[in-house]
GROMACS .gro file of C-alpha atoms in nm:
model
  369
    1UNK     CA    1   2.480   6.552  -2.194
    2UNK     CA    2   2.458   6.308  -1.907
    3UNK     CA    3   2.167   6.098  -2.193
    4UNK     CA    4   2.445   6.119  -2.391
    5UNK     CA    5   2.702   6.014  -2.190
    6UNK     CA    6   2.497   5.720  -2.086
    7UNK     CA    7   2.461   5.824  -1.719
    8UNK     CA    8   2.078   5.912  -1.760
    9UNK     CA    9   1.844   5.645  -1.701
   10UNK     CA   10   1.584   5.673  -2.036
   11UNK     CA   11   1.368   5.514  -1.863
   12UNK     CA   12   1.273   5.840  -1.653
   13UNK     CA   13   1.178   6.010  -1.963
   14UNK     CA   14   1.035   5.723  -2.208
   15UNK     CA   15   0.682   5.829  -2.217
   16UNK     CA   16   0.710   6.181  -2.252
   17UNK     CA   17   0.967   6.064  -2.570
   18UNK     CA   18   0.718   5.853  -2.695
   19UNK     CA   19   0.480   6.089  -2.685
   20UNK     CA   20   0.641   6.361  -2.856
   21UNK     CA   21   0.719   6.153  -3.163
   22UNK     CA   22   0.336   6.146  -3.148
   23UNK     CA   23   0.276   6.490  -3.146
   24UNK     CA   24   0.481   6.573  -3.431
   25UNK     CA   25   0.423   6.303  -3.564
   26UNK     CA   26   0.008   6.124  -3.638
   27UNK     CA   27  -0.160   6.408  -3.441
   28UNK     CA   28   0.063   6.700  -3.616
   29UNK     CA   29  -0.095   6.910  -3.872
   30UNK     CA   30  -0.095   7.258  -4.011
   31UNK     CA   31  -0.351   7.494  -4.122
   32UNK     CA   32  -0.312   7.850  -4.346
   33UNK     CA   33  -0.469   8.151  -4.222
   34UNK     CA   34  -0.631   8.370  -4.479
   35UNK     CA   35  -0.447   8.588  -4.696
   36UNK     CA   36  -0.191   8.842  -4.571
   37UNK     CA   37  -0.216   8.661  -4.151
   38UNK     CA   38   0.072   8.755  -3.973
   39UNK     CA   39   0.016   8.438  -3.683
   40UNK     CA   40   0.020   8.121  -3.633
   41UNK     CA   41  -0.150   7.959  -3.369
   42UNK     CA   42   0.080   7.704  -3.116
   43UNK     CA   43  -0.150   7.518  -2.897
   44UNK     CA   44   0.125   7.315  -2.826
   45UNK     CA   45   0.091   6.942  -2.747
   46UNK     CA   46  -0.092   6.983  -2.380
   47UNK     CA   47  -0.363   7.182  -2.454
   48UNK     CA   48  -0.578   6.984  -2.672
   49UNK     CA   49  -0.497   6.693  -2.501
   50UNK     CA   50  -0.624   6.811  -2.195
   51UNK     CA   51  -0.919   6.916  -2.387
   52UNK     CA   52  -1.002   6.978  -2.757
   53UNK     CA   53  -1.197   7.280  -2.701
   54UNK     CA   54  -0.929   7.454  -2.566
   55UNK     CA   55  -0.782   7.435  -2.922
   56UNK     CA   56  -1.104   7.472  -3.117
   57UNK     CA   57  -1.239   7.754  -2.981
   58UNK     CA   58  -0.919   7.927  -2.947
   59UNK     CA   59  -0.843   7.866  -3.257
   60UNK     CA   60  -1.195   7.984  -3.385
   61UNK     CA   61  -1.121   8.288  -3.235
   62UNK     CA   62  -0.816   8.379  -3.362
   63UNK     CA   63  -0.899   8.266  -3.710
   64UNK     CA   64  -1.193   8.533  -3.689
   65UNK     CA   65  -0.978   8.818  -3.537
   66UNK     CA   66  -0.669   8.777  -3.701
   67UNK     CA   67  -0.692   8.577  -3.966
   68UNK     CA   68  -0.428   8.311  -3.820
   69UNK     CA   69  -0.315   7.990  -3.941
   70UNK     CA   70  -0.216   7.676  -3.724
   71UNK     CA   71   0.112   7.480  -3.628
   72UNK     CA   72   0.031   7.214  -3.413
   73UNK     CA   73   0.300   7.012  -3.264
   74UNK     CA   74   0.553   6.974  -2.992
   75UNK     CA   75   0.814   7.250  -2.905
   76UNK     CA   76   1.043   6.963  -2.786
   77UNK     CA   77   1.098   7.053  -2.428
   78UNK     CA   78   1.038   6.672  -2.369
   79UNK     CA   79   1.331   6.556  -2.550
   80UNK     CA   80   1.537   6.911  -2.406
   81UNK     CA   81   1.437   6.753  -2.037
   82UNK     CA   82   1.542   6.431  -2.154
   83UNK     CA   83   1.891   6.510  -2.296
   84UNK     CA   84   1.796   6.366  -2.625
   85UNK     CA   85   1.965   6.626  -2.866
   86UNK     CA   86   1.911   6.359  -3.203
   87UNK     CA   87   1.559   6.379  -3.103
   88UNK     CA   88   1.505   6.763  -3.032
   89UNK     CA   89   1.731   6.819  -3.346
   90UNK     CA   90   1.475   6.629  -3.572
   91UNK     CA   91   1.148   6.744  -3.387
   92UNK     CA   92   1.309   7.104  -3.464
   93UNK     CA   93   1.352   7.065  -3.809
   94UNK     CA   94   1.069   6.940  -3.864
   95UNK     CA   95   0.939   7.283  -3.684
   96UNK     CA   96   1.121   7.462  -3.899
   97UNK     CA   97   0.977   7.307  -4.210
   98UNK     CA   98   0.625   7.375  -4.109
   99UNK     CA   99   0.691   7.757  -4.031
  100UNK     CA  100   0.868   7.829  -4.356
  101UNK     CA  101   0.579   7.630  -4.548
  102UNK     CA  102   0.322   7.863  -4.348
  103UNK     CA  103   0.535   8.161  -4.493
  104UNK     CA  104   0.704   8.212  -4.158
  105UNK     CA  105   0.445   8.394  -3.888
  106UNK     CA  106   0.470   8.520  -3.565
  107UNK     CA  107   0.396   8.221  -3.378
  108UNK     CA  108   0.141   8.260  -3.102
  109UNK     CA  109   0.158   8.083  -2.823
  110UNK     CA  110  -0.066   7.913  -2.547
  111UNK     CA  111   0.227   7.767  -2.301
  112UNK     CA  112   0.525   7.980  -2.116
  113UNK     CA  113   0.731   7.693  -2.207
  114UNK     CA  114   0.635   7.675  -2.556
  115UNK     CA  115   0.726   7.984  -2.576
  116UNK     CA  116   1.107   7.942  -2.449
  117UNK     CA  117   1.188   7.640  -2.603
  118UNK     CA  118   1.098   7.748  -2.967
  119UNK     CA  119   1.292   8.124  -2.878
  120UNK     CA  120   1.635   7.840  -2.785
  121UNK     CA  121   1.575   7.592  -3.117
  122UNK     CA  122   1.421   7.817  -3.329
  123UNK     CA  123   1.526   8.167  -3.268
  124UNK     CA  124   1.453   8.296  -3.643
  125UNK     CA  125   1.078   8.255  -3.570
  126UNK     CA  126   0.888   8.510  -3.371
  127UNK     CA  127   0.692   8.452  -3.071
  128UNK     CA  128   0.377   8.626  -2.880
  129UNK     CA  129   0.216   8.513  -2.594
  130UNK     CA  130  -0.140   8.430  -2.667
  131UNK     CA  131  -0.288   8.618  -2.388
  132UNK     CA  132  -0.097   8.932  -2.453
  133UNK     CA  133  -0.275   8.947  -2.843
  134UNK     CA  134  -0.599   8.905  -2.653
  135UNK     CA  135  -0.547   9.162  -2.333
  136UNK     CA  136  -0.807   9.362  -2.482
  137UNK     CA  137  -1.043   9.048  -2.556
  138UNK     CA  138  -1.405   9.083  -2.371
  139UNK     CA  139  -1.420   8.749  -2.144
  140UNK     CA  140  -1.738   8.512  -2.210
  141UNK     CA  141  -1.726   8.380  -1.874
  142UNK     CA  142  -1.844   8.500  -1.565
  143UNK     CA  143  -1.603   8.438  -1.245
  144UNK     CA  144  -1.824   8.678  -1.029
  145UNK     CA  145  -1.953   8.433  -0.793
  146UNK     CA  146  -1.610   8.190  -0.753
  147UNK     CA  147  -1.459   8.412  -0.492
  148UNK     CA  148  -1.117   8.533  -0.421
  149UNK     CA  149  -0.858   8.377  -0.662
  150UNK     CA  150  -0.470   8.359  -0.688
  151UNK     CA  151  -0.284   8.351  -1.061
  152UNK     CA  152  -0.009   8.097  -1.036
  153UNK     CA  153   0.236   8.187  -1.287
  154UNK     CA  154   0.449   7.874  -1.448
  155UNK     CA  155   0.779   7.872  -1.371
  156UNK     CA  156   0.948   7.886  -1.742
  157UNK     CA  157   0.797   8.286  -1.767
  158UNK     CA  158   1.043   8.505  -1.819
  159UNK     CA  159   1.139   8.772  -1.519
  160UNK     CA  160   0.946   9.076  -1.551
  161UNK     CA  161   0.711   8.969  -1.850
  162UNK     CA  162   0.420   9.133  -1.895
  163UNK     CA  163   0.153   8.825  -1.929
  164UNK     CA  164   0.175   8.765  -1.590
  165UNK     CA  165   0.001   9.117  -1.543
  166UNK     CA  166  -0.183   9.046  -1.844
  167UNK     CA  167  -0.354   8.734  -1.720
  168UNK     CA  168  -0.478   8.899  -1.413
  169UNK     CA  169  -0.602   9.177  -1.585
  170UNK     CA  170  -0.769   8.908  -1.772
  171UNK     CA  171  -0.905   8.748  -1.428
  172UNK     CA  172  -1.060   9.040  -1.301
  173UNK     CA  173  -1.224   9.112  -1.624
  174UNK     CA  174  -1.406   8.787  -1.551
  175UNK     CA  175  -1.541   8.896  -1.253
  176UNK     CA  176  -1.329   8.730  -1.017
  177UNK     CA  177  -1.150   8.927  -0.726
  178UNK     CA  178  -0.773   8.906  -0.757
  179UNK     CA  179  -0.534   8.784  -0.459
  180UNK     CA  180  -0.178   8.968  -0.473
  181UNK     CA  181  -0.029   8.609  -0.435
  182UNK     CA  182   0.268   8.558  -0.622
  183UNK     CA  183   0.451   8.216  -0.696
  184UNK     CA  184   0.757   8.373  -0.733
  185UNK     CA  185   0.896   8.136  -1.046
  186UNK     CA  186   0.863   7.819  -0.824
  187UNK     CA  187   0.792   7.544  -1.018
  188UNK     CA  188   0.415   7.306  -1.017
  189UNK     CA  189   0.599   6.991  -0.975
  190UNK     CA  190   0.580   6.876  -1.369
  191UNK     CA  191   0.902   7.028  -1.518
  192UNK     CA  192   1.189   6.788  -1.637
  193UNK     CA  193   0.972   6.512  -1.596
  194UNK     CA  194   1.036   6.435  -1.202
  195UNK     CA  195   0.674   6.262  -1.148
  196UNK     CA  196   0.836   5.957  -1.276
  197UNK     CA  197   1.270   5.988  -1.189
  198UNK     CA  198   1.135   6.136  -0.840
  199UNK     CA  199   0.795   6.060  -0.739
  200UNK     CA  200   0.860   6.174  -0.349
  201UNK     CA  201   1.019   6.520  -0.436
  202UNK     CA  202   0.755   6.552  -0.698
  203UNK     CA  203   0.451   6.503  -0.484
  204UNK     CA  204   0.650   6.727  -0.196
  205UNK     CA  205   0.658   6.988  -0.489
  206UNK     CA  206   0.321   6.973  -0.582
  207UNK     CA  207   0.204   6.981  -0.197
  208UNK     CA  208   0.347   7.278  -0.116
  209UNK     CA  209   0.241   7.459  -0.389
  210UNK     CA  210  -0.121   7.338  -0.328
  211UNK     CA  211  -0.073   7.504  -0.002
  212UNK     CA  212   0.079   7.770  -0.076
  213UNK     CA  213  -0.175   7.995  -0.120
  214UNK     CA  214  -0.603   7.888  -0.012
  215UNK     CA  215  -0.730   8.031  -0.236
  216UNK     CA  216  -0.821   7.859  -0.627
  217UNK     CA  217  -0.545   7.894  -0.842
  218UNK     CA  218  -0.605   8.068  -1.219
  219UNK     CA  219  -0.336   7.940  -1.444
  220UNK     CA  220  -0.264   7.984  -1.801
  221UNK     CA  221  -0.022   7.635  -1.813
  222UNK     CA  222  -0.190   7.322  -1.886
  223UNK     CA  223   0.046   7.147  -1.743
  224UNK     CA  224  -0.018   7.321  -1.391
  225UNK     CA  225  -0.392   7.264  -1.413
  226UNK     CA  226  -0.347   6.917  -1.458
  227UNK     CA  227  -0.117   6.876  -1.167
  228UNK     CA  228  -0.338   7.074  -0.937
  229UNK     CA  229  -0.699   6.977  -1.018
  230UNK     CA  230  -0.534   6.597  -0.960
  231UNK     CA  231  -0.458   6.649  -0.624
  232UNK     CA  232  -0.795   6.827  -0.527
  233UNK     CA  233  -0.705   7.207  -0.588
  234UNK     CA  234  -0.968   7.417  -0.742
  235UNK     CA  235  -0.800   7.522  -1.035
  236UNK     CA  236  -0.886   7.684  -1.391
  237UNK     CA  237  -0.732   7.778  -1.691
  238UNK     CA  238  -0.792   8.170  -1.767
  239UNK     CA  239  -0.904   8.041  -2.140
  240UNK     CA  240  -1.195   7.914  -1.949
  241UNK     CA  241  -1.245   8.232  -1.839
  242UNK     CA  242  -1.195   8.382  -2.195
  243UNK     CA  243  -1.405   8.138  -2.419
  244UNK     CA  244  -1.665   8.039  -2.134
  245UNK     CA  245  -1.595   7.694  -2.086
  246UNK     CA  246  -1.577   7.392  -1.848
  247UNK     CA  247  -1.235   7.192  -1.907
  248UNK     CA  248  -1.378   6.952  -1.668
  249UNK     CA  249  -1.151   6.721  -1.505
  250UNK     CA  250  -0.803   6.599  -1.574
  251UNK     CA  251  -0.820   6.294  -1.877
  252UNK     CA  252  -0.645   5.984  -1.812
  253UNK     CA  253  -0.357   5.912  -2.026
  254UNK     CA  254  -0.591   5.740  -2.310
  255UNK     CA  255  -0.818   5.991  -2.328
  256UNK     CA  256  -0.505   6.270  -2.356
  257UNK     CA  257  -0.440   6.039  -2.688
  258UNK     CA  258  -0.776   6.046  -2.787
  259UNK     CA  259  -0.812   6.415  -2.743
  260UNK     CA  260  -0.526   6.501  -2.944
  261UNK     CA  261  -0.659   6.324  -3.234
  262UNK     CA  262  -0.971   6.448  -3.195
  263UNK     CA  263  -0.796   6.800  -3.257
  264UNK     CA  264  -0.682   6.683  -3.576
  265UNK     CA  265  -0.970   6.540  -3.677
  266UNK     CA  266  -1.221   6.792  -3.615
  267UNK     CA  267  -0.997   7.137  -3.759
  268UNK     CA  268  -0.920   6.950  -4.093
  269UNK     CA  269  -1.217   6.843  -4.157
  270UNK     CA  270  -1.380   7.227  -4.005
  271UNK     CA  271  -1.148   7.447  -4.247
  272UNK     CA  272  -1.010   7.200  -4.472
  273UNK     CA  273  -1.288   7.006  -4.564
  274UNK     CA  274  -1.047   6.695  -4.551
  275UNK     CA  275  -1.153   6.362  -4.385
  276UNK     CA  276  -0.864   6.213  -4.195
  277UNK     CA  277  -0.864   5.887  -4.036
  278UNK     CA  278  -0.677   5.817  -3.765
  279UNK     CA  279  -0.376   5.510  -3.824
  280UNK     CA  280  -0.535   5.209  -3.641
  281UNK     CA  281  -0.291   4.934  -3.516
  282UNK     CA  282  -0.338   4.575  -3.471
  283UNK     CA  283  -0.392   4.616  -3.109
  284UNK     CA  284  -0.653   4.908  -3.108
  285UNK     CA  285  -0.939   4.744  -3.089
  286UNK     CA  286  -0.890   4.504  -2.759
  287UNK     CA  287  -1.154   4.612  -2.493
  288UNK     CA  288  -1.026   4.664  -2.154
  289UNK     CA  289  -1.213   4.660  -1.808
  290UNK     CA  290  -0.999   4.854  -1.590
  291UNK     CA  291  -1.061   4.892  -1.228
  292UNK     CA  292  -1.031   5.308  -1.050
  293UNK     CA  293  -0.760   5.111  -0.830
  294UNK     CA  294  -0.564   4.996  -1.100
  295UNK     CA  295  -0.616   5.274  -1.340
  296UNK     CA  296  -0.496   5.509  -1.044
  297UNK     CA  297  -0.164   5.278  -1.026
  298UNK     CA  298  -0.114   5.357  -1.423
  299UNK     CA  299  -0.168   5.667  -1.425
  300UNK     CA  300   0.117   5.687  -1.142
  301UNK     CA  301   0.382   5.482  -1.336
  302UNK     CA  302   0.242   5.630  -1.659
  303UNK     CA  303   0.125   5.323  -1.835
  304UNK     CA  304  -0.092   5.387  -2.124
  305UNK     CA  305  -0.397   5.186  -2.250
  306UNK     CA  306  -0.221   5.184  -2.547
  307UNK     CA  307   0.068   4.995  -2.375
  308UNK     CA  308  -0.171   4.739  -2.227
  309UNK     CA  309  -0.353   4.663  -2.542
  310UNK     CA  310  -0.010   4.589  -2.724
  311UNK     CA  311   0.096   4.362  -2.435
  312UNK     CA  312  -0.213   4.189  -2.442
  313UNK     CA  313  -0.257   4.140  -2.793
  314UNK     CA  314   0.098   4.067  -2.833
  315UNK     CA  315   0.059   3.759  -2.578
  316UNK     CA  316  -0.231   3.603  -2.717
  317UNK     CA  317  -0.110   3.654  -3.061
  318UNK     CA  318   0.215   3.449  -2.988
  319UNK     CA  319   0.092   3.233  -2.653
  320UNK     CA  320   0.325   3.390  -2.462
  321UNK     CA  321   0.276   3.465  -2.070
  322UNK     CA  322   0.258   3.283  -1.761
  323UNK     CA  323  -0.130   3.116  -1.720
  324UNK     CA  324  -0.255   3.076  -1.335
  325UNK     CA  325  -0.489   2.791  -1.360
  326UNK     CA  326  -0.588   2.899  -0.970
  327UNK     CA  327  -0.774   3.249  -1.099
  328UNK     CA  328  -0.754   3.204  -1.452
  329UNK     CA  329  -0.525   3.492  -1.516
  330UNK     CA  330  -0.224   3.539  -1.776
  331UNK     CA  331   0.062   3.776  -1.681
  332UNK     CA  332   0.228   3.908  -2.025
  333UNK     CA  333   0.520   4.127  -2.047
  334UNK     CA  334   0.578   4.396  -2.333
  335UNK     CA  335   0.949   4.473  -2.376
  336UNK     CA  336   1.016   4.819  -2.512
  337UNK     CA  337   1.377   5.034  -2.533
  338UNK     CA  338   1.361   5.144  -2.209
  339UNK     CA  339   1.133   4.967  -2.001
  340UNK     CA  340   0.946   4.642  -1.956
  341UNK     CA  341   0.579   4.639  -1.846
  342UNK     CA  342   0.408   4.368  -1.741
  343UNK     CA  343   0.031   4.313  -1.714
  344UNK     CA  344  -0.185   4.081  -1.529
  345UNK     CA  345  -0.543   3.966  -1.730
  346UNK     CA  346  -0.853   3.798  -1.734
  347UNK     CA  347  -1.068   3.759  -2.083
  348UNK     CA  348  -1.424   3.782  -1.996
  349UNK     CA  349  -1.738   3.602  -2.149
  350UNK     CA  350  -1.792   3.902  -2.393
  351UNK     CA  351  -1.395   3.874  -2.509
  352UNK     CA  352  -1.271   4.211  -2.354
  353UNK     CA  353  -1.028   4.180  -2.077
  354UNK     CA  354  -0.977   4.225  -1.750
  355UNK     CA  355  -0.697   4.412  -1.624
  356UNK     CA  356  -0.595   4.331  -1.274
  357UNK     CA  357  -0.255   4.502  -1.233
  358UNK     CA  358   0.012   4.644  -1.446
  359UNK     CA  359   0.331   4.752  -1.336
  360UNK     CA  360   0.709   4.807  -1.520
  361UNK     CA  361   1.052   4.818  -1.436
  362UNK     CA  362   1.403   4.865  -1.639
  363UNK     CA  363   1.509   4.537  -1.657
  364UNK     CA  364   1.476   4.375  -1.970
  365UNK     CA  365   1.530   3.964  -2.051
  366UNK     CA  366   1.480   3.815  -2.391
  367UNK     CA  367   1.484   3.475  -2.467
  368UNK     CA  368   1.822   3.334  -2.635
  369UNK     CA  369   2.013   3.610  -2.550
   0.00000   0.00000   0.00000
């Protein structure tokens, strides 16, 4: 592969990297479904980052109806997009592991993609799409009074499969009136991780499929609401639909972290009865002030609190950083693999601080070297 090869810049896919190693990693976790279950639920690592109810009640659900267990996780389509084949090899065994110690179920699962990766690294396991085991499901929610809708379909379905009827049979079952709109396999703008290696194509992407039909989308990829309901579409997920629910509107990039662990937290301790607390670093508990300006500027370049909090706390651990006695700020740099970000501060009276830009580029220095 071209990551291989060294021709592929990591620094295009670092987060989503990062954040897989999370995801099967501290927020990864597996739950047995009562005797003789044939599934497994596969939220995947979107969904309950987006919002823990979407896992929760799903999950509630399915445990009632069929008995299911739980393999939460990544599929590993970040490290796939990223042409990191150590790193899909080891989030795949690790997979693996988990299926054979849930006695090997027919994985059910929430995301299209999901769904394709694990049928390419782990072919031995079989898959269902979630909404096709609940087709005959009674919605909760009421769409009656939302209008005419359109189902956007995410682009890694399969031709021809039948959840794409499926869903809008599940639509119209919640009262909403069906557009024959079709996107056609065209993609939402968020595969292979082009928001960050090409920002302009990506927002052209997004754009035109925001346009491409007026009315609200329904969409049963995470990833899709997210990009839509960021740049203004009315968009929903059709498990909002199913369970009755309000996914509200698209978490930063902390609160995605938060969320996931929240997951964790809340389905062991529901149906294991086992407390687990979270791993707290040395950095978690710096407050931040953060501006809508600069947090929009983050979110763009994808900079996490967590990586401002471990800059921060990293400079005034070691006095390192560039004081401006003019404003009183410090500008600290965090050097990681594949990028270097850089943040500007103030500490307030009340010892939180003050973040007044944050930026990163793929240059690294180090000192001696």
């Amino acid at each position: 592969t071209r990551m291989e090869g060294g021709d592929e810049p990591p620094a295009d896919h670092d987060y989503w990297l990062r954040r897989q190693d999370r995801a099967s990693g501290e927020t990864a976790f597996t739950l047995e479904g009562t005797e003789g279950s044939r599934y497994a639920f596969f939220p995947g690592c979107q969904l309950g980052a987006a919002n823990p109810d979407y896992v929760e009640k799903t999950y509630a659900l399915l445990r009632e109806r069929f008995q299911a267990g739980l393999l939460q996780a990544c599929c590993g389509a970040p490290s796939y997009w990223g042409g990191d084949r150590a790193r899909l090899n080891r989030n795949t065994d690790y997979l693996r592991s988990q299926w054979h110690a849930l006695g090997e179920p027919i994985l059910l699962c929430a995301c299209a993609s999901c769904e394709k990766m694990l049928a390419a690294v782990l072919p031995e396991a079989k898959t269902q799409s979630l909404y096709e085991l609940l087709k005959d499901e009674k919605p909760v929610g009421n769409w009656a009074d939302w209008g005419p809708v359109s189902v956007f379909d995410p682009c890694s379905l399969k031709p021809a499969a039948t959840v794409s009827q499926t869903v809008r049979h599940l639509t119209a079952a919640c009262g909403a009136s069906v557009t024959d709109y079709s996107s056609d396999g065209q993609c939402c703008g968020n595969g292979g991780h082009m928001r960050l290696a090409d920002p302009a194509l990506y927002q052209e992407i997004v754009t035109n499929r925001i346009s491409d039909s007026e009315a609200p989308y329904v969409v049963y990829c995470v990833n899709c609401r997210e990009v839509f309901r960021s740049r203004g579409k009315d968009c929903r997920h059709i498990l909002e639909g199913l369970l009755n629910m309000d996914a509200g509107e698209t978490p930063h990039l902390d609160e995605k972290e938060r969320n996931s662990m929240k997951v964790k937290v809340r389905l062991l301790d529901k149906y294991k009865k086992e407390s687990f607390l979270p791993p707290q670093k040395e950095w978690d508990g710096i407050r931040l002030s953060i501006s809508a300006e600069v947090r929009a500027t983050m979110e763009e370049k994808m900079i996490s609190d967590a990586d401002v909090r471990e800059c921060i706390w990293q400079a005034e651990k070691n006095g390192d950083g560039f004081w401006n006695p003019e404003d009183s700020t410090v500008l600290a740099c965090l050097v990681r693999n594949a990028l270097t970000y850089w943040v500007c501060y103030q500490q307030t009276a009340d010892d939180s601080f003050l973040v007044q830009n944050a930026y990163c580029h793929r240059m690294h220095f180090r000192e001696n070297e």
